[in-house]
Amino acid sequence: MTTAPDLGPGDYPLSVNRQDLLRTPTGKPLSALTMDAVVAGEITAEDLRISAETLQLQAALAESVHRRQLAQNFRRAAELTAVPDAEVLAMYNALRPRASSREALISIAENLESKYHATVCGALVREAAEVYERRDLLAREED
Amino acid sequence: MTAPAAERSLTLKEVGQAQRGSRPDEVVIAVSPAFADPFTKTIVEVPHAEVIRQILAGIEEQGVHARMIKVWDTADLAAVAHIGARLSGSGISVGLLSRGTTMIHQRDLPRLSNLELFPQSPLLDAEVFRLIGSNAAQYAKGESPAPVPTRNDQMARPRWQAKAALLHLKEYECIVAGRRPVEVEPVISRLS
Amino acid sequence: MTTTEGRRSKRTEILEARPVNLDGFVEEWPEKGLVAMESDFDPTPSVRVEDGRIVELDGRARADFDFMDTFIADHALDVETAEEVNAIPSIEIARMLVDPRATRDEVIAVGRGLTPAKILDVVKLMNVVEIMMAMQKMRARRTPANQAHSTSAKDNPIQVAADAAEGALRGFAELETTLGVVRYAPLVAIALQVGGQVGRGGVLTQCALEEATELELGMRGITAYAETISVYGTESVFVDGDDTPWSKTFLAGAYASRGIKMRFTSGTGSEVQMGNAEGRSMLYLEIRCILMAKGAGVQGLQNGSISCIGVPGAVPGGIRAVAAENLIASWMDLECASGNDQSFSHSSMRRVSRALPQLLPGTDFVCSGYSGVPNADNMFAGSNFDVEDYDDWNTIQRDLQVDGGLRHVREPEILQVREKAARALQAVFAELDLPPITDAEVEAAVYAHGSGDYPDRDVLEDLKGAQAVMDRGVTGLDLVKALERTGFHDVAENLLTVLRQRVSGDLLQTSAILTDDFVPLSAINDANDYGGPGSGYRLEGERWEQLKKLRHVTSAENPETEVS
C-alpha cells in the first residue's frame, strides 16, 4: 500500500485539483467516466464507487484541518470498501440492540480483521461487544 | 360525520401468557401498557371501546379471526406491533398506543419498517379504525389492499404534539419491565 | 369592577380567535425532562482523566457510565485538553463564542474537550442575540445554503419530480423526499433524482426511510446522500430506536465507504416525547447527541428539534434552546442542517420568529426541509414553511439583506423546468418499463400546485413497478443511460456528474455541496472566516442584485411599469 501524499486544504477538491491521485476501485481515472463511455457500455456501477485509497486521501485532508474523528470515519470506510454490500448491511443489523450474542459479534470482528484486514472496524465491533455485555444489549435467549 | 358512538366501556380480561398462534387466518391486535387501563380514550377522545369494536368489525368483515394481546414491557409502537406480528399465525398485527397511534406490521419486516403507519393520532376516527382492521385482515389472507387513505394535517403537530408527549410520559410510567405479553379478551359493554 | 356573567370583551374574543391560540403550550415538568434548558436536575459539569482515559464525566464515574457516557468519553472528547478546558470559567468561553475577535479555530479548540454539562453551562449564559452572533462565526461553511422537501400526499412521482425541479431552480442545494406508503420509495426516489437535476445541476437528493433500506437505495445511486440517521440522547430511547452509538458509527462508515454523503439527525424533545428523558433537560440531552455524532466522525448533523419541535415549542425558552443546539453543533465543527422543517405553529408571526436565529446569521442549511410542495402534500407531516411562503421568504431576504439560499424566479422559467422534469421522468419510466406517465400527467405537472391537480395514478401498478426496480437492481447509472437514450442529454450529464463525485469523495467533507458548476464547496475550500463587521460572507454584488428581485417591483426608470 502506498503512503498517502502530504495533502492540505489547498488540494481540495481532489476532483478539481488532484485528479492525478484519483482512481475508481476498478482502476480507471475520473477522466474515463464520460457519457460516451457510459453509452458504449464501458462503465458499470462498480466504476462509480470510491476506492480505499481515495478514502485515505480524504482522511489525510480531514486530519490536515484537525477533524480527527472524521478522518477515523474515513479510515473505517476505507476498510469497508472491501466488504460486499449485503455483508455490510448484515454487519450493521448485527450491531443493533439485542441482535447478536457476544460470540456472534466477536466472530464479525475476527472476520473483519482476518478476511478484510479491517482492523479499525474490528476494534469498533469488539468495543461494541464489550459495552453491550455491560449494558445488557446482547441477544437474549428467547429473542 | 358519523353519529357519536354509544357509551361503551372496554375491559381487557387477561387469559394467560400470549402464545404464538398457529391458525394462518388470524390478526393479532397488540395494545400498549396503558391501553383501556388507566387510559380509556384516544388523544381526540375516541373511546378505546370504540377503537377495538371498529377494528374487530373490520377484521370480521373479511372473514378473519382476531386475537388480542397486551404488551407490558414497552410503549414503543413499532415494538408493540412487531411483538404482535411475531405472535400472529398470519404474521400480521395491528399495534396501538393509548393515544391512538396505530400501525399494521408484519413479522418478517424490520422492526422500524411496517406495512402501514398511522402516525398522526389526532386524525384517527372510528371509520379509519374499521378500515385498518379490514386491511390487516386482507394482508393476513395474502391480499394486497390499497393502503387506508388518511388525512394529512400539518397543524396536528402544533396543536397536539406537546399533549401527546405528556400522554406518552404517562403511558411510559405504566411499563412493567420484563413482563411478557399477555393474551386478553376484550369485553365491551354498554354503560347505563 | 364587576363583569356581567356571560358578557365577554370583544377584544378577548378577537384574541381568542387568533391562530397562535390554537398552538399547544404546556407547563414545565423538569422531573420528567419537560423543560428546555434551565433545570435543577441537569448534572454539574465535571471531568477527571487518569492514564489517558476519562474516568469521570459530569458527576458519573466510569463504572456507572451508560453507553452514551462511554461513547462520548472514549470518542468525542479530546482527552489531552479535557481537564484544562473544563476548568476555564464558562463566562469566558461564552464571551469567546460571541466576540468576533476570537477566531473560529480558537473557539473550536476549546470546545473539543468540553463535557456535555459544561457546554450547557456555557450556552445558558447567552441570550438569543448572543447565540446568533456566535452562530455567524461558528458555522462551518462560509456560504449559507438551504434544503427543501419534495413529496406528494399521493406519493405521485411526477409531482415529486416537477416540484424538485422548481425547488432546484429557486436555489435549494439539497432535496429530500419521503413516502406515505413505504413501498413506493424506489419510484419516488428516482423522481427526485431526475427532477432535481433539471432545475439546476448539482443538487443532492435523499429519501428518508428505515435505516437499512435507505442505505440500500444510496448504494444503488438512486439517492445522493442520507440524513435521517437518527441518534438520541438517552440509552433507553436510543435502544427503542433500534440502534446504539456503535451501530450508528458503523453505518456512518458504511455510507462513506460507498462515497455517499451523510449526516445524523437529532433534536431537542425527542427523548421526552418517546417517554424517557431520565429527568434531564431537552438541551442537555441534545448536547449528548451532538457529542455522540462528533465521536462517530460524521461530517454533520441535522438538528433544531426537527420532528419534535412542538415539544420545545410548548415550553418557555424552547426556541432559544433550539437556537442553542444549532450553535453547539457548529461549535463542535459539524455541518448543521438547522431545522425549520416541521410545522410547529398556526401563527405566521411565530413561524418566522422561530427561523430568525438561523436565517439571520446563516447556517449550513437554514432549513433542513423547507416544503417545496404545498403543506397538504408534505409527507413529513408539514413543514414550517411551504411553497406559499416563497414570496414572503424572498421579501424578508431583501428587507434584511440576508442570504437564505433562495431567489425569486419568474413563472416562464419555472414552467419550463417543471415540464422538462415531467417529460424526463416520463421517458425514464418508459425506458425502464415502469407504469407509463401520460401526456395528460405531464401537462398537469406544468401548471399544478398540489397533488389534487394531477390525474390519479394506478397505485397498485406503481407499487409493482417499485418492487421491480428493487428486484431488477436498477441503479443510478441505469437512470443516466435512460435519460441519455431518450434525448435528455444535459439531465443525463448532470446526473452522471453527481454520481461521478462518489469516486472522489469530495462530498464527504464537512458541509459539502455542489455549486451550479458542479464544483464541491465545503468547509475546507469555503471556510467560514467571519471576524466581525466587514468580514465573512456578505450579501453583496451579483448575488445581492439577484435577491433584490421580487414578483412586483415598481421600476424607477418608468414608475408606470414594473421591473421585468
PDB file of C-alpha atoms in Angstrom, chain C residues 274-444:
ATOM      1  CA  MET C 274     -40.508   8.962  23.472  1.00  0.00           C
ATOM      2  CA  GLY C 275     -41.260   8.736  27.145  1.00  0.00           C
ATOM      3  CA  ASN C 276     -37.916   8.715  28.931  1.00  0.00           C
ATOM      4  CA  ALA C 277     -35.734  11.771  29.342  1.00  0.00           C
ATOM      5  CA  GLU C 278     -34.174  10.369  32.527  1.00  0.00           C
ATOM      6  CA  GLY C 279     -35.019  13.653  34.231  1.00  0.00           C
ATOM      7  CA  ARG C 280     -32.673  15.746  32.067  1.00  0.00           C
ATOM      8  CA  SER C 281     -33.477  18.937  30.187  1.00  0.00           C
ATOM      9  CA  MET C 282     -34.047  18.823  26.453  1.00  0.00           C
ATOM     10  CA  LEU C 283     -30.914  20.745  25.598  1.00  0.00           C
ATOM     11  CA  TYR C 284     -28.704  18.687  27.906  1.00  0.00           C
ATOM     12  CA  LEU C 285     -29.785  15.516  26.127  1.00  0.00           C
ATOM     13  CA  GLU C 286     -29.368  17.125  22.711  1.00  0.00           C
ATOM     14  CA  ILE C 287     -25.798  18.078  23.615  1.00  0.00           C
ATOM     15  CA  ARG C 288     -25.155  14.399  24.304  1.00  0.00           C
ATOM     16  CA  CYS C 289     -26.479  13.639  20.808  1.00  0.00           C
ATOM     17  CA  ILE C 290     -24.202  16.256  19.265  1.00  0.00           C
ATOM     18  CA  LEU C 291     -21.162  14.815  21.030  1.00  0.00           C
ATOM     19  CA  MET C 292     -22.136  11.296  20.036  1.00  0.00           C
ATOM     20  CA  ALA C 293     -22.285  12.457  16.432  1.00  0.00           C
ATOM     21  CA  LYS C 294     -18.918  14.132  16.829  1.00  0.00           C
ATOM     22  CA  GLY C 295     -17.426  10.951  18.264  1.00  0.00           C
ATOM     23  CA  ALA C 296     -18.780   8.865  15.416  1.00  0.00           C
ATOM     24  CA  GLY C 297     -16.904  11.002  12.941  1.00  0.00           C
ATOM     25  CA  VAL C 298     -19.876  12.051  10.834  1.00  0.00           C
ATOM     26  CA  GLN C 299     -19.369  15.276   8.952  1.00  0.00           C
ATOM     27  CA  GLY C 300     -22.619  16.860  10.049  1.00  0.00           C
ATOM     28  CA  LEU C 301     -25.890  16.872  11.930  1.00  0.00           C
ATOM     29  CA  GLN C 302     -29.459  17.846  11.227  1.00  0.00           C
ATOM     30  CA  ASN C 303     -30.828  19.361  14.416  1.00  0.00           C
ATOM     31  CA  GLY C 304     -33.063  22.110  15.720  1.00  0.00           C
ATOM     32  CA  SER C 305     -35.615  19.824  17.319  1.00  0.00           C
ATOM     33  CA  ILE C 306     -36.802  18.635  13.907  1.00  0.00           C
ATOM     34  CA  SER C 307     -39.947  16.495  14.189  1.00  0.00           C
ATOM     35  CA  CYS C 308     -40.240  17.145  17.924  1.00  0.00           C
ATOM     36  CA  ILE C 309     -40.408  20.959  17.568  1.00  0.00           C
ATOM     37  CA  GLY C 310     -43.873  21.023  19.119  1.00  0.00           C
ATOM     38  CA  VAL C 311     -42.268  19.967  22.394  1.00  0.00           C
ATOM     39  CA  PRO C 312     -39.653  22.706  22.975  1.00  0.00           C
ATOM     40  CA  GLY C 313     -42.127  24.996  21.218  1.00  0.00           C
ATOM     41  CA  ALA C 314     -44.591  24.311  24.009  1.00  0.00           C
ATOM     42  CA  VAL C 315     -42.334  25.278  26.934  1.00  0.00           C
ATOM     43  CA  PRO C 316     -40.771  28.600  27.917  1.00  0.00           C
ATOM     44  CA  GLY C 317     -37.458  29.398  26.273  1.00  0.00           C
ATOM     45  CA  GLY C 318     -37.815  26.443  23.929  1.00  0.00           C
ATOM     46  CA  ILE C 319     -36.946  28.298  20.748  1.00  0.00           C
ATOM     47  CA  ARG C 320     -33.909  29.802  22.440  1.00  0.00           C
ATOM     48  CA  ALA C 321     -32.803  26.246  23.264  1.00  0.00           C
ATOM     49  CA  VAL C 322     -33.334  25.277  19.618  1.00  0.00           C
ATOM     50  CA  ALA C 323     -31.106  28.146  18.505  1.00  0.00           C
ATOM     51  CA  ALA C 324     -28.527  26.975  21.036  1.00  0.00           C
ATOM     52  CA  GLU C 325     -28.495  23.416  19.750  1.00  0.00           C
ATOM     53  CA  ASN C 326     -27.736  24.594  16.218  1.00  0.00           C
ATOM     54  CA  LEU C 327     -24.909  26.721  17.571  1.00  0.00           C
ATOM     55  CA  ILE C 328     -23.452  23.847  19.563  1.00  0.00           C
ATOM     56  CA  ALA C 329     -23.427  21.557  16.535  1.00  0.00           C
ATOM     57  CA  SER C 330     -21.483  24.184  14.622  1.00  0.00           C
ATOM     58  CA  TRP C 331     -19.212  24.770  17.607  1.00  0.00           C
ATOM     59  CA  MET C 332     -18.384  21.070  17.586  1.00  0.00           C
ATOM     60  CA  ASP C 333     -17.235  21.621  13.982  1.00  0.00           C
ATOM     61  CA  LEU C 334     -20.105  19.745  12.394  1.00  0.00           C
ATOM     62  CA  GLU C 335     -22.146  20.815   9.408  1.00  0.00           C
ATOM     63  CA  CYS C 336     -25.520  21.939  10.712  1.00  0.00           C
ATOM     64  CA  ALA C 337     -28.773  21.498   8.793  1.00  0.00           C
ATOM     65  CA  SER C 338     -30.762  23.675  11.129  1.00  0.00           C
ATOM     66  CA  GLY C 339     -34.395  22.577  11.316  1.00  0.00           C
ATOM     67  CA  ASN C 340     -37.191  24.983  10.320  1.00  0.00           C
ATOM     68  CA  ASP C 341     -38.524  21.925   8.599  1.00  0.00           C
ATOM     69  CA  GLN C 342     -41.534  20.947  10.684  1.00  0.00           C
ATOM     70  CA  SER C 343     -44.824  22.716  11.282  1.00  0.00           C
ATOM     71  CA  PHE C 344     -44.975  23.967  14.812  1.00  0.00           C
ATOM     72  CA  SER C 345     -47.357  26.903  14.848  1.00  0.00           C
ATOM     73  CA  HIS C 346     -50.599  28.172  13.387  1.00  0.00           C
ATOM     74  CA  SER C 347     -49.209  31.695  13.677  1.00  0.00           C
ATOM     75  CA  SER C 348     -47.287  33.152  10.742  1.00  0.00           C
ATOM     76  CA  MET C 349     -45.527  35.512  13.112  1.00  0.00           C
ATOM     77  CA  ARG C 350     -44.300  32.623  15.236  1.00  0.00           C
ATOM     78  CA  ARG C 351     -43.190  30.618  12.207  1.00  0.00           C
ATOM     79  CA  VAL C 352     -40.910  33.441  11.170  1.00  0.00           C
ATOM     80  CA  SER C 353     -39.579  34.307  14.601  1.00  0.00           C
ATOM     81  CA  ARG C 354     -38.643  30.678  15.139  1.00  0.00           C
ATOM     82  CA  ALA C 355     -36.499  30.801  11.993  1.00  0.00           C
ATOM     83  CA  LEU C 356     -34.710  34.114  12.538  1.00  0.00           C
ATOM     84  CA  PRO C 357     -31.934  32.670  14.741  1.00  0.00           C
ATOM     85  CA  GLN C 358     -30.883  30.543  11.776  1.00  0.00           C
ATOM     86  CA  LEU C 359     -31.804  32.793   8.851  1.00  0.00           C
ATOM     87  CA  LEU C 360     -30.150  35.979  10.112  1.00  0.00           C
ATOM     88  CA  PRO C 361     -26.696  34.657  10.993  1.00  0.00           C
ATOM     89  CA  GLY C 362     -26.831  31.958   8.307  1.00  0.00           C
ATOM     90  CA  THR C 363     -26.231  28.249   8.806  1.00  0.00           C
ATOM     91  CA  ASP C 364     -25.007  25.467   6.518  1.00  0.00           C
ATOM     92  CA  PHE C 365     -28.671  24.769   5.645  1.00  0.00           C
ATOM     93  CA  VAL C 366     -31.009  27.411   7.022  1.00  0.00           C
ATOM     94  CA  CYS C 367     -33.903  24.985   6.632  1.00  0.00           C
ATOM     95  CA  SER C 368     -33.354  21.250   6.716  1.00  0.00           C
ATOM     96  CA  GLY C 369     -36.662  20.891   4.931  1.00  0.00           C
ATOM     97  CA  TYR C 370     -38.485  23.905   3.549  1.00  0.00           C
ATOM     98  CA  SER C 371     -41.546  22.330   1.944  1.00  0.00           C
ATOM     99  CA  GLY C 372     -41.129  22.583  -1.817  1.00  0.00           C
ATOM    100  CA  VAL C 373     -44.724  21.356  -2.144  1.00  0.00           C
ATOM    101  CA  PRO C 374     -47.911  22.683  -0.516  1.00  0.00           C
ATOM    102  CA  ASN C 375     -48.031  21.601   3.116  1.00  0.00           C
ATOM    103  CA  ALA C 376     -51.062  19.443   2.422  1.00  0.00           C
ATOM    104  CA  ASP C 377     -48.703  17.326   0.317  1.00  0.00           C
ATOM    105  CA  ASN C 378     -45.872  17.358   2.795  1.00  0.00           C
ATOM    106  CA  MET C 379     -45.356  13.789   3.961  1.00  0.00           C
ATOM    107  CA  PHE C 380     -43.139  14.872   6.822  1.00  0.00           C
ATOM    108  CA  ALA C 381     -46.397  15.934   8.479  1.00  0.00           C
ATOM    109  CA  GLY C 382     -45.939  19.541   7.455  1.00  0.00           C
ATOM    110  CA  SER C 383     -43.033  21.970   7.364  1.00  0.00           C
ATOM    111  CA  ASN C 384     -42.554  25.360   8.991  1.00  0.00           C
ATOM    112  CA  PHE C 385     -42.529  26.916   5.536  1.00  0.00           C
ATOM    113  CA  ASP C 386     -44.055  25.847   2.265  1.00  0.00           C
ATOM    114  CA  VAL C 387     -44.365  26.952  -1.347  1.00  0.00           C
ATOM    115  CA  GLU C 388     -46.971  29.565  -0.439  1.00  0.00           C
ATOM    116  CA  ASP C 389     -44.316  31.342   1.644  1.00  0.00           C
ATOM    117  CA  TYR C 390     -41.805  31.705  -1.228  1.00  0.00           C
ATOM    118  CA  ASP C 391     -42.569  35.334  -1.934  1.00  0.00           C
ATOM    119  CA  ASP C 392     -42.557  36.249   1.774  1.00  0.00           C
ATOM    120  CA  TRP C 393     -39.217  34.492   2.241  1.00  0.00           C
ATOM    121  CA  ASN C 394     -37.683  36.288  -0.721  1.00  0.00           C
ATOM    122  CA  THR C 395     -39.035  39.584   0.561  1.00  0.00           C
ATOM    123  CA  ILE C 396     -37.570  39.045   4.037  1.00  0.00           C
ATOM    124  CA  GLN C 397     -34.195  38.310   2.410  1.00  0.00           C
ATOM    125  CA  ARG C 398     -34.490  41.587   0.518  1.00  0.00           C
ATOM    126  CA  ASP C 399     -35.723  43.544   3.558  1.00  0.00           C
ATOM    127  CA  LEU C 400     -32.849  42.490   5.814  1.00  0.00           C
ATOM    128  CA  GLN C 401     -30.210  41.910   3.165  1.00  0.00           C
ATOM    129  CA  VAL C 402     -29.603  38.324   4.203  1.00  0.00           C
ATOM    130  CA  ASP C 403     -28.998  35.287   2.028  1.00  0.00           C
ATOM    131  CA  GLY C 404     -31.389  32.473   2.894  1.00  0.00           C
ATOM    132  CA  GLY C 405     -30.352  30.431  -0.121  1.00  0.00           C
ATOM    133  CA  LEU C 406     -33.364  31.203  -2.301  1.00  0.00           C
ATOM    134  CA  ARG C 407     -34.227  33.700  -5.036  1.00  0.00           C
ATOM    135  CA  HIS C 408     -37.270  34.823  -6.945  1.00  0.00           C
ATOM    136  CA  VAL C 409     -37.716  33.124 -10.318  1.00  0.00           C
ATOM    137  CA  ARG C 410     -40.155  34.242 -12.996  1.00  0.00           C
ATOM    138  CA  GLU C 411     -43.032  31.995 -13.958  1.00  0.00           C
ATOM    139  CA  PRO C 412     -41.985  31.141 -17.542  1.00  0.00           C
ATOM    140  CA  GLU C 413     -38.681  29.726 -16.311  1.00  0.00           C
ATOM    141  CA  ILE C 414     -40.435  27.725 -13.634  1.00  0.00           C
ATOM    142  CA  LEU C 415     -42.966  26.253 -16.013  1.00  0.00           C
ATOM    143  CA  GLN C 416     -40.222  25.314 -18.403  1.00  0.00           C
ATOM    144  CA  VAL C 417     -38.259  23.284 -15.852  1.00  0.00           C
ATOM    145  CA  ARG C 418     -41.386  21.656 -14.478  1.00  0.00           C
ATOM    146  CA  GLU C 419     -42.332  20.462 -17.945  1.00  0.00           C
ATOM    147  CA  LYS C 420     -38.836  19.230 -18.655  1.00  0.00           C
ATOM    148  CA  ALA C 421     -38.728  17.297 -15.398  1.00  0.00           C
ATOM    149  CA  ALA C 422     -42.068  15.622 -16.084  1.00  0.00           C
ATOM    150  CA  ARG C 423     -41.008  14.748 -19.641  1.00  0.00           C
ATOM    151  CA  ALA C 424     -37.689  13.383 -18.475  1.00  0.00           C
ATOM    152  CA  LEU C 425     -39.400  11.191 -15.897  1.00  0.00           C
ATOM    153  CA  GLN C 426     -41.929  10.053 -18.496  1.00  0.00           C
ATOM    154  CA  ALA C 427     -39.055   8.984 -20.705  1.00  0.00           C
ATOM    155  CA  VAL C 428     -37.219   7.213 -17.886  1.00  0.00           C
ATOM    156  CA  PHE C 429     -40.327   5.300 -16.833  1.00  0.00           C
ATOM    157  CA  ALA C 430     -40.871   4.184 -20.417  1.00  0.00           C
ATOM    158  CA  GLU C 431     -37.248   3.095 -20.811  1.00  0.00           C
ATOM    159  CA  LEU C 432     -37.320   1.148 -17.562  1.00  0.00           C
ATOM    160  CA  ASP C 433     -40.628  -0.497 -18.363  1.00  0.00           C
ATOM    161  CA  LEU C 434     -42.365   1.136 -15.416  1.00  0.00           C
ATOM    162  CA  PRO C 435     -46.087   2.089 -15.381  1.00  0.00           C
ATOM    163  CA  PRO C 436     -46.385   4.799 -18.016  1.00  0.00           C
ATOM    164  CA  ILE C 437     -46.702   8.526 -17.425  1.00  0.00           C
ATOM    165  CA  THR C 438     -49.246  10.037 -19.795  1.00  0.00           C
ATOM    166  CA  ASP C 439     -49.053  13.338 -21.638  1.00  0.00           C
ATOM    167  CA  ALA C 440     -52.038  14.468 -19.573  1.00  0.00           C
ATOM    168  CA  GLU C 441     -49.976  13.906 -16.428  1.00  0.00           C
ATOM    169  CA  VAL C 442     -47.080  15.895 -17.886  1.00  0.00           C
ATOM    170  CA  GLU C 443     -49.386  18.770 -18.795  1.00  0.00           C
ATOM    171  CA  ALA C 444     -50.891  18.699 -15.310  1.00  0.00           C
TER     172      ALA C 444
END
